[in-house]
């Protein structure tokens, strides 16, 4: 079993989830694809110097996405809404698996996450979707556990509609 | 929120977000295998401590650069710094006006450098100071030690060799040293119960020259005539103490011995609110004053004959405003007056305006250099008339606060910075070796 095989297996097992996480974070399909591909390509080149490939790839992908968002923000003067909005991805999901529940839920999530700041969104995605602990989230986004806890608290307040919606 | 409630919320949120698992993700592996890897942003690979160190160093550098930039921008380094007083004499001013720590400072000297001296300290809330004609003594009002609520008249030698508290019983303010330095006129009381007094500068009992019943309320802005025989004053002490509609007051004069009180101007007759800031011409025959300046708009500068009371308007403050209660300065020739003008409109820049009182023609001395404009709020003319020192202010809410002193030639030129300090006001330019 080579490093390439290990990494491909990691991609097959976890790549889609990472892509969705980056997509939730960046709200942009192109950014998500670019960040995930670049993170795995980097991991492929670095080889076994990476001790924990899964965490490394997630961290690298989030960093790459954050860098791209910053670059776009500078270019546009603000975080412009992504080209692929919640409505669009909801339609994609609906085409794949028809059903109003799926469509509405995806739209709800995308809209709800759009209300959060970039740091809050990263914290929520990594904590609730990625399943990482506070300390791990902090390390991945270059912050502290206390700061991440604050981000999550504020995010919960903003996401109360989604949480308590009872849909 | 309880721990159970938090866990429940977390579980619901986690379940909601997992709905996105139904969104199809593209297969990127072929792309991963063939793409040449680029570089990951440094933050992705650098350890947190290194990142924090880099961020701290960057923050310090940026903050330092910001401070330097802000300081240079605010202080106007491109305008240059004065290193001598080409017109001679000495310039005095008050820093920290309005606060208890207000102090009188002076600047004097010639090339290669200026001497800055801090004279009197602790002026209290009043920042009005008066210099003797030769600049050897300065009088001001200061809190009376051990007597809260009282202020007395202090006269202090410019070389700080002696300091005398001339009065200590009451609420005294607005001192004005007579031209020969032998006595100090001042106002006792406030608002409607003011009285005009004089005291010998060597000490003694004050003499009542005129009370509110005879001379009217709100006596303020005392100005000795150059020959020392007459005192002119306004009723500016009323401003801020009584309703604007009841402000009536012109420029009045009274002889130094308390006789010969007379109204020189009457605002009531001219349908204005109040006349302010009387300034004697160098020859003592005329008085320039601010007509209707109590409210900052529509200020006009008039000159009145000190004997006959015949006056004329010689200039108006350019629209939209001069600073409230703007006072003029006479140039040495006694023909021209100068005053500071701020124009808020984008196409009207601040300037010092000089007006010929006979021809009523004016010219402006710009206080701008390229895009940097200084807002002048007060000024003084050098004894030889060749230079003007002005207070440059910054706007803080609705009022202007003096922040620096600048020198500019009367003929016009580039302003040079002389001193900086928050709350600079009350600038004066004395002749001779001055206070320093």
XYZ file of C-alpha atoms in Angstrom:
603
model
C 0.000 0.000 0.000
C 1.617 3.253 -1.152
C 1.133 6.777 0.122
C -0.852 7.518 -3.002
C -3.182 4.610 -2.305
C -3.634 5.740 1.306
C -4.458 9.227 0.185
C -6.859 8.080 -2.498
C -8.638 5.936 0.063
C -8.838 8.969 2.338
C -10.274 10.978 -0.518
C -12.849 8.313 -1.338
C -13.896 8.093 2.295
C -13.756 11.709 3.328
C -13.338 13.870 0.199
C -17.029 14.470 -0.428
C -17.614 15.491 3.167
C -14.632 17.847 3.023
C -15.898 19.337 -0.212
C -19.329 19.941 1.324
C -17.743 21.470 4.391
C -15.709 23.877 2.298
C -18.784 24.598 0.230
C -20.789 25.400 3.356
C -17.969 27.629 4.489
C -17.219 29.412 1.233
C -20.713 29.175 -0.323
C -18.916 28.754 -3.633
C -18.594 25.517 -5.582
C -15.491 26.674 -7.424
C -13.704 27.623 -4.237
C -14.616 24.308 -2.658
C -13.336 22.258 -5.594
C -10.141 24.262 -5.895
C -9.364 24.124 -2.181
C -10.002 20.401 -1.839
C -8.062 19.496 -4.969
C -5.140 21.684 -3.991
C -5.056 20.351 -0.437
C -4.945 16.749 -1.598
C -2.379 17.568 -4.297
C -0.179 19.147 -1.662
C -0.586 16.147 0.588
C 0.278 13.853 -2.295
C 3.531 15.706 -2.901
C 4.554 15.960 0.746
C 4.185 12.263 1.270
C 4.759 10.684 4.614
C 6.101 13.808 6.267
C 2.430 14.388 7.116
C 1.640 12.533 10.307
C -2.125 12.836 10.252
C -3.316 13.182 6.671
C -7.007 13.612 7.449
C -6.587 16.555 9.780
C -3.855 18.042 7.619
C -5.986 17.967 4.497
C -8.959 19.544 6.254
C -6.776 22.265 7.705
C -5.060 22.943 4.404
C -8.337 23.021 2.516
C -9.890 25.490 4.932
C -6.790 27.669 4.787
C -6.798 27.648 1.028
C -10.475 28.523 0.929
C -9.990 31.286 3.475
C -7.121 32.693 1.413
C -9.243 32.658 -1.703
C -12.129 34.378 0.088
C -9.767 37.053 1.384
C -8.359 37.577 -2.077
C -11.831 37.954 -3.533
C -12.844 40.229 -0.709
C -9.940 42.528 -1.462
C -10.763 42.482 -5.130
C -14.428 43.245 -4.657
C -14.097 45.360 -1.563
C -16.379 43.013 0.277
C -17.425 39.393 0.510
C -19.705 39.364 -2.450
C -22.437 36.745 -2.497
C -21.190 33.600 -4.112
C -22.054 32.897 -7.698
C -23.697 29.743 -6.553
C -26.272 30.679 -4.024
C -28.276 28.586 -1.649
C -31.113 28.444 -4.112
C -28.865 27.075 -6.830
C -27.357 24.320 -4.739
C -30.781 23.459 -3.459
C -31.905 22.986 -7.012
C -28.934 20.739 -7.653
C -29.795 18.662 -4.655
C -33.394 18.470 -5.731
C -32.390 17.225 -9.149
C -30.400 14.487 -7.570
C -32.820 13.456 -4.922
C -36.180 15.026 -5.531
C -38.174 15.973 -2.486
C -39.275 19.256 -1.011
C -37.842 18.432 2.358
C -34.333 18.172 0.949
C -34.676 21.351 -1.060
C -36.038 23.408 1.783
C -33.538 22.095 4.313
C -30.548 22.839 2.112
C -31.855 26.290 1.354
C -32.476 26.912 5.029
C -28.969 25.911 5.947
C -27.295 27.936 3.227
C -29.357 30.991 4.071
C -28.801 30.583 7.765
C -25.046 30.181 7.402
C -24.936 33.239 5.173
C -25.902 35.287 8.233
C -22.700 34.326 10.033
C -19.317 35.955 9.851
C -16.529 34.058 8.137
C -14.992 32.928 11.429
C -18.354 31.939 12.845
C -19.158 29.979 9.717
C -15.831 28.165 9.809
C -16.333 27.306 13.468
C -19.861 26.032 12.929
C -18.950 23.941 9.902
C -15.891 22.369 11.506
C -17.561 21.801 14.851
C -21.022 20.655 13.815
C -20.385 19.189 10.396
C -16.725 18.185 10.573
C -17.135 16.861 14.099
C -13.931 18.413 15.393
C -13.423 19.501 18.990
C -12.941 23.117 20.032
C -9.169 22.840 20.302
C -8.940 21.176 16.898
C -11.181 23.781 15.304
C -9.064 26.514 16.865
C -5.880 25.014 15.495
C -7.412 24.613 12.047
C -8.638 28.189 11.715
C -5.672 29.725 13.534
C -7.538 30.830 16.617
C -7.912 29.861 20.265
C -10.455 27.501 21.827
C -11.950 30.375 23.807
C -12.403 32.424 20.671
C -13.970 29.490 18.873
C -16.365 29.018 21.776
C -17.385 32.644 21.441
C -17.852 32.242 17.699
C -20.055 29.220 18.302
C -22.130 30.963 20.952
C -22.806 33.911 18.706
C -23.502 31.624 15.795
C -26.045 29.643 17.856
C -27.864 32.855 18.651
C -28.041 33.766 15.008
C -29.063 30.279 13.980
C -31.854 30.019 16.523
C -34.487 30.041 13.791
C -32.844 27.123 12.097
C -32.331 25.204 15.325
C -35.765 25.798 16.720
C -37.598 25.812 13.427
C -38.821 22.323 13.944
C -38.974 21.658 10.292
C -28.623 27.923 29.024
C -28.351 24.589 30.837
C -25.960 21.873 29.757
C -28.833 19.619 28.736
C -30.417 22.369 26.691
C -27.112 23.135 25.028
C -26.555 19.488 24.119
C -30.054 19.273 22.720
C -29.537 22.354 20.614
C -26.179 21.082 19.428
C -27.734 17.804 18.386
C -30.498 19.537 16.454
C -28.069 21.865 14.734
C -25.788 18.970 13.857
C -28.718 17.083 12.372
C -29.812 20.084 10.347
C -26.402 20.696 8.903
C -25.966 17.069 7.963
C -28.793 17.527 5.504
C -26.190 18.895 3.131
C -24.805 15.381 2.823
C -27.365 15.009 0.076
C -25.620 17.599 -2.039
C -23.523 15.798 -4.648
C -19.797 16.485 -4.572
C -17.653 16.332 -7.697
C -15.005 13.638 -8.111
C -11.767 15.547 -7.908
C -9.282 12.701 -7.709
C -8.248 12.771 -11.401
C -7.643 16.478 -11.038
C -5.680 15.896 -7.813
C -3.371 13.387 -9.468
C -2.474 15.532 -12.436
C -2.303 19.015 -10.994
C 1.097 20.500 -10.128
C 0.851 21.523 -6.490
C 1.185 25.171 -5.668
C 1.790 26.608 -2.273
C -0.390 26.690 0.765
C -0.748 30.047 2.483
C 1.837 30.341 5.289
C -0.843 30.345 7.928
C -1.731 26.764 7.000
C 1.638 25.346 7.816
C 3.203 27.692 10.323
C 2.781 26.672 13.965
C 0.405 28.876 15.987
C 3.141 30.464 18.083
C 5.094 31.502 15.038
C 1.958 32.856 13.473
C 1.105 34.807 16.573
C 4.642 36.183 16.734
C 4.510 37.190 13.099
C 1.108 38.782 13.649
C 2.327 40.646 16.727
C 5.397 41.978 14.949
C 3.291 42.958 11.969
C 0.760 44.662 14.232
C 3.477 46.613 16.021
C 5.031 47.698 12.753
C 1.674 48.681 11.301
C 0.645 50.506 14.477
C 3.944 52.353 14.587
C 3.664 53.315 10.970
C 0.086 54.431 11.581
C 1.098 56.610 14.504
C 3.902 58.182 12.527
C 1.593 58.748 9.590
C -1.168 60.209 11.752
C 1.263 62.417 13.601
C 2.805 63.708 10.426
C -0.588 64.232 8.850
C -1.999 66.025 11.875
C 0.993 68.155 12.686
C 1.522 69.069 9.085
C 5.203 68.313 8.606
C 5.071 69.493 5.050
C 4.373 72.962 6.350
C 7.759 73.156 8.033
C 8.747 74.183 11.514
C 9.694 77.683 12.546
C 13.079 77.934 14.217
C 13.142 81.638 14.880
C 10.864 84.642 15.150
C 11.857 86.760 12.190
C 9.792 89.645 13.508
C 11.351 89.607 16.981
C 9.540 90.009 20.277
C 7.872 87.093 22.000
C 4.695 85.128 21.493
C 2.647 83.966 24.418
C -0.302 81.665 24.491
C -2.351 79.460 26.767
C -2.363 75.691 26.480
C -4.972 73.428 27.988
C -7.569 76.176 28.002
C -10.804 75.228 29.709
C -9.086 72.875 32.139
C -7.641 73.438 35.577
C -4.158 72.645 34.334
C -4.140 75.415 31.764
C -0.781 77.131 31.543
C 0.755 80.164 29.920
C 3.674 79.472 27.643
C 5.839 81.749 25.602
C 8.131 81.421 22.636
C 10.945 83.801 21.823
C 14.341 83.837 20.247
C 16.083 83.970 16.943
C 18.224 81.752 14.837
C 19.474 79.114 15.515
C 16.622 78.215 17.796
C 13.573 79.241 19.761
C 13.199 79.230 23.504
C 9.962 77.834 24.851
C 9.087 78.687 28.419
C 6.193 77.635 30.604
C 5.187 80.532 32.807
C 2.098 80.485 34.957
C 0.328 77.200 35.601
C -3.071 76.358 37.017
C -5.170 79.000 35.328
C -8.336 77.110 36.135
C -11.300 77.347 33.809
C -10.548 80.903 32.672
C -7.962 81.156 29.994
C -7.855 84.901 29.456
C -4.457 86.416 30.046
C -3.186 89.930 29.657
C 0.378 91.052 29.110
C 1.932 94.325 30.049
C 2.979 96.324 27.013
C 6.657 95.453 27.418
C 5.939 91.806 27.991
C 7.523 91.771 31.423
C 4.390 90.751 33.333
C 1.326 88.672 32.698
C -1.975 88.781 34.550
C -4.559 86.046 34.671
C -7.335 84.689 36.844
C -6.650 81.566 38.845
C -8.419 79.568 41.549
C -7.728 80.897 45.037
C -5.867 78.245 47.022
C -7.992 76.907 49.845
C -11.109 78.747 48.704
C -13.186 76.581 46.404
C -15.377 78.532 44.037
C -13.287 81.675 44.222
C -10.887 83.004 41.669
C -8.396 85.773 42.088
C -6.289 87.967 39.864
C -2.664 86.913 39.671
C 0.155 88.938 38.190
C 3.397 87.168 37.496
C 6.734 88.330 36.172
C 7.589 86.851 32.826
C 10.898 85.618 34.190
C 8.963 83.917 37.023
C 10.899 85.899 39.607
C 7.752 87.057 41.429
C 4.068 86.221 41.557
C 1.394 88.137 43.400
C -2.202 87.246 44.139
C -3.859 90.651 43.868
C -7.380 89.620 44.869
C -8.719 86.598 46.672
C -12.144 87.366 48.090
C -14.486 86.804 45.210
C -15.024 85.585 41.710
C -12.638 87.749 39.684
C -11.794 87.309 36.033
C -10.898 89.005 32.772
C -7.785 90.907 33.898
C -6.311 93.592 31.667
C -2.952 95.161 32.474
C -2.744 98.878 31.818
C -0.232 99.939 29.150
C 2.183 101.292 31.742
C 1.768 98.168 33.842
C 0.790 100.111 36.948
C -2.698 98.718 37.391
C -4.894 95.827 36.418
C -8.539 96.205 35.505
C -10.749 93.184 36.036
C -14.327 91.997 36.327
C -15.803 90.871 39.632
C -18.835 88.641 39.706
C -20.596 87.051 36.781
C -23.582 87.536 34.499
C -25.972 90.245 35.620
C -24.050 91.168 38.766
C -20.692 92.023 37.305
C -18.689 95.060 38.274
C -15.631 96.661 36.759
C -12.718 97.066 39.168
C -9.065 98.107 39.024
C -6.232 97.303 41.370
C -2.635 98.439 41.534
C -0.323 95.821 40.095
C 1.794 96.151 43.215
C -1.188 95.212 45.403
C -3.727 97.054 47.506
C -7.480 97.399 47.630
C -9.390 97.203 44.380
C -11.345 100.281 43.277
C -14.838 99.973 41.871
C -14.957 101.765 38.540
C -18.460 100.844 37.547
C -21.124 98.404 38.701
C -23.795 96.557 36.771
C -26.436 99.125 37.661
C -24.444 101.878 35.989
C -22.569 100.081 33.235
C -24.860 97.186 32.496
C -24.570 93.457 33.106
C -22.057 90.983 31.748
C -19.025 93.283 31.629
C -16.186 91.498 29.855
C -13.362 91.759 27.324
C -11.641 94.741 28.887
C -9.331 96.691 26.587
C -7.147 99.578 27.666
C -6.607 102.417 25.245
C -2.953 102.783 24.215
C -2.599 105.941 26.318
C -3.985 104.163 29.369
C -6.741 106.711 29.971
C -9.767 104.727 28.868
C -11.069 101.206 29.155
C -13.372 99.737 26.559
C -15.445 96.681 27.273
C -18.266 94.544 25.974
C -21.070 92.672 27.671
C -19.930 89.277 26.451
C -20.126 87.946 30.002
C -23.808 87.473 29.385
C -23.353 84.977 26.612
C -24.332 81.550 27.722
C -25.782 82.832 30.991
C -29.047 84.406 29.878
C -31.499 83.747 27.049
C -30.253 84.976 23.723
C -33.326 87.135 23.257
C -32.364 89.267 26.233
C -28.803 89.864 25.071
C -28.467 93.566 24.545
C -25.136 95.178 24.760
C -22.852 97.402 22.830
C -19.270 98.444 23.272
C -18.918 100.849 26.181
C -16.002 102.932 27.389
C -15.123 104.408 30.745
C -12.215 106.507 31.944
C -9.597 104.785 34.045
C -10.699 106.725 37.120
C -14.292 105.494 36.813
C -15.721 108.638 35.294
C -16.940 109.377 31.797
C -18.899 106.176 31.173
C -20.602 106.218 27.804
C -22.104 103.865 25.236
C -19.950 103.758 22.169
C -22.226 101.462 20.206
C -25.773 100.368 20.763
C -26.821 97.052 19.471
C -30.427 97.724 20.374
C -30.542 100.555 17.902
C -28.913 98.475 15.189
C -31.230 95.538 15.770
C -28.477 93.115 16.646
C -27.921 91.034 19.704
C -24.559 91.990 21.047
C -21.251 93.594 20.140
C -18.067 91.849 21.148
C -14.292 91.910 21.292
C -13.301 95.576 21.248
C -9.743 96.215 20.052
C -8.134 99.633 20.068
C -6.332 100.888 17.011
C -2.604 101.544 17.529
C -3.170 105.305 17.645
C -6.029 104.977 20.135
C -8.577 106.861 18.070
C -10.730 103.974 16.922
C -12.034 100.664 18.157
C -12.662 97.652 15.976
C -15.225 95.185 17.210
C -17.332 92.194 16.231
C -20.874 93.272 15.524
C -23.548 90.663 16.182
C -21.034 87.894 16.726
C -22.701 86.248 19.648
C -24.055 83.445 17.573
C -21.308 82.783 15.081
C -23.260 83.695 11.962
C -23.584 87.004 10.278
C -20.605 88.419 12.082
C -19.545 91.829 10.839
C -16.467 93.766 11.767
C -17.019 97.424 12.439
C -14.741 100.284 13.347
C -16.032 103.049 15.564
C -14.490 106.392 16.424
C -13.657 106.292 20.128
C -14.615 109.936 20.666
C -17.663 110.427 18.506
C -19.102 106.925 18.338
C -19.432 107.172 14.573
C -18.839 103.778 13.085
C -18.930 101.824 9.894
C -18.873 98.208 8.837
C -15.570 97.386 7.189
C -15.822 93.640 6.673
C -18.094 90.673 7.074
C -17.092 87.221 7.990
C -17.092 85.192 4.788
C -19.954 82.760 4.496
C -20.580 80.494 6.276
C -18.679 81.315 9.407
C -15.902 82.635 11.477
C -15.421 81.076 14.851
C -17.853 82.342 17.446
C -16.766 85.649 18.964
C -13.958 86.215 16.502
C -11.718 89.131 17.458
C -9.710 91.210 15.046
C -6.125 92.397 15.294
C -4.906 95.736 14.058
C -1.873 95.877 11.865
C 0.805 98.329 12.862
C -0.143 100.953 10.307
C -3.552 101.356 11.935
C -5.244 101.077 8.574
C -5.746 97.359 8.303
C -7.343 94.747 10.497
C -6.862 91.002 10.312
C -9.133 88.201 11.384
C -9.333 84.431 11.068
C -11.914 82.911 8.784
C -12.995 79.328 8.473
C -15.035 78.281 5.514
C -16.623 74.915 5.679
C -17.812 74.756 2.089
C -15.599 72.544 -0.073
C -14.727 75.298 -2.492
C -14.021 77.909 0.174
C -10.778 77.398 1.970
C -9.796 78.798 5.352
C -7.736 81.952 5.373
C -6.624 84.952 7.335
C -8.388 87.950 5.951
C -6.786 91.371 5.993
C -9.042 94.336 5.355
C -8.195 97.960 4.731
C -10.593 99.825 7.021
C -10.620 102.911 4.819
C -10.992 101.296 1.427
C -12.892 98.305 2.846
C -10.912 96.166 0.460
C -9.625 92.865 1.624
C -7.121 90.210 0.763
C -6.642 86.695 2.022
C -3.591 84.964 3.376
C -4.062 81.322 2.653
C -3.470 78.840 5.427
C -3.356 75.978 2.966
C -0.397 74.292 1.407
C -1.490 72.080 -1.422
C -4.176 69.828 0.053
C -3.327 70.589 3.668
C -5.445 73.382 5.093
C -5.231 74.756 8.596
C -8.328 76.208 10.216
C -7.334 79.489 11.892
C -9.423 80.553 14.862
C -7.409 83.367 16.431
C -4.350 85.396 15.565
C -1.916 88.076 16.642
C 0.222 90.400 14.568
C 3.917 90.899 15.233
C 4.985 94.305 16.588
C 6.604 95.215 13.277
C 3.570 94.000 11.338
C 5.502 91.615 9.124
C 4.254 88.340 10.556
C 1.072 86.818 11.875
C 0.841 84.031 14.384
C -2.380 82.095 14.324
C -4.007 79.293 16.261
C -4.860 76.311 14.070
C -7.781 74.335 15.381
C -9.490 71.073 14.837
C -13.226 70.621 15.091
C -14.472 68.622 18.043
C -18.204 68.255 17.728
C -19.624 71.728 17.311
C -16.619 73.643 18.605
C -13.087 74.235 17.524
C -10.161 73.358 19.752
C -6.805 75.027 19.201
C -4.124 72.452 18.535
C -1.112 74.330 17.188
C 0.439 77.714 16.517
C 1.646 78.686 13.081
C 3.559 81.627 11.692
C 2.830 83.141 8.318
C 4.153 86.331 6.708
C 1.653 89.163 6.471
C 2.467 89.347 2.793
C 1.486 85.696 2.455
C 3.566 82.565 2.288
C 3.904 79.099 3.657
C 2.817 78.676 7.294
C 5.417 77.277 9.645
C 4.600 75.470 12.819
C 5.672 77.130 16.027
C 4.155 75.069 18.821
C 1.627 72.337 19.445
C -0.662 71.577 22.362
C -4.308 70.779 22.949
C -6.439 73.730 23.912
C -4.144 76.453 22.624
C -5.728 79.879 22.720
C -5.259 83.467 23.700
C -2.239 84.145 21.590
C -0.445 87.467 21.957
C 2.705 88.929 20.425
C 4.547 91.269 22.718
C 7.365 93.581 21.759
C 10.862 93.831 23.210
C 12.625 90.849 24.630
C 9.252 89.638 25.812
C 8.432 87.152 28.466
C 11.024 84.553 27.597
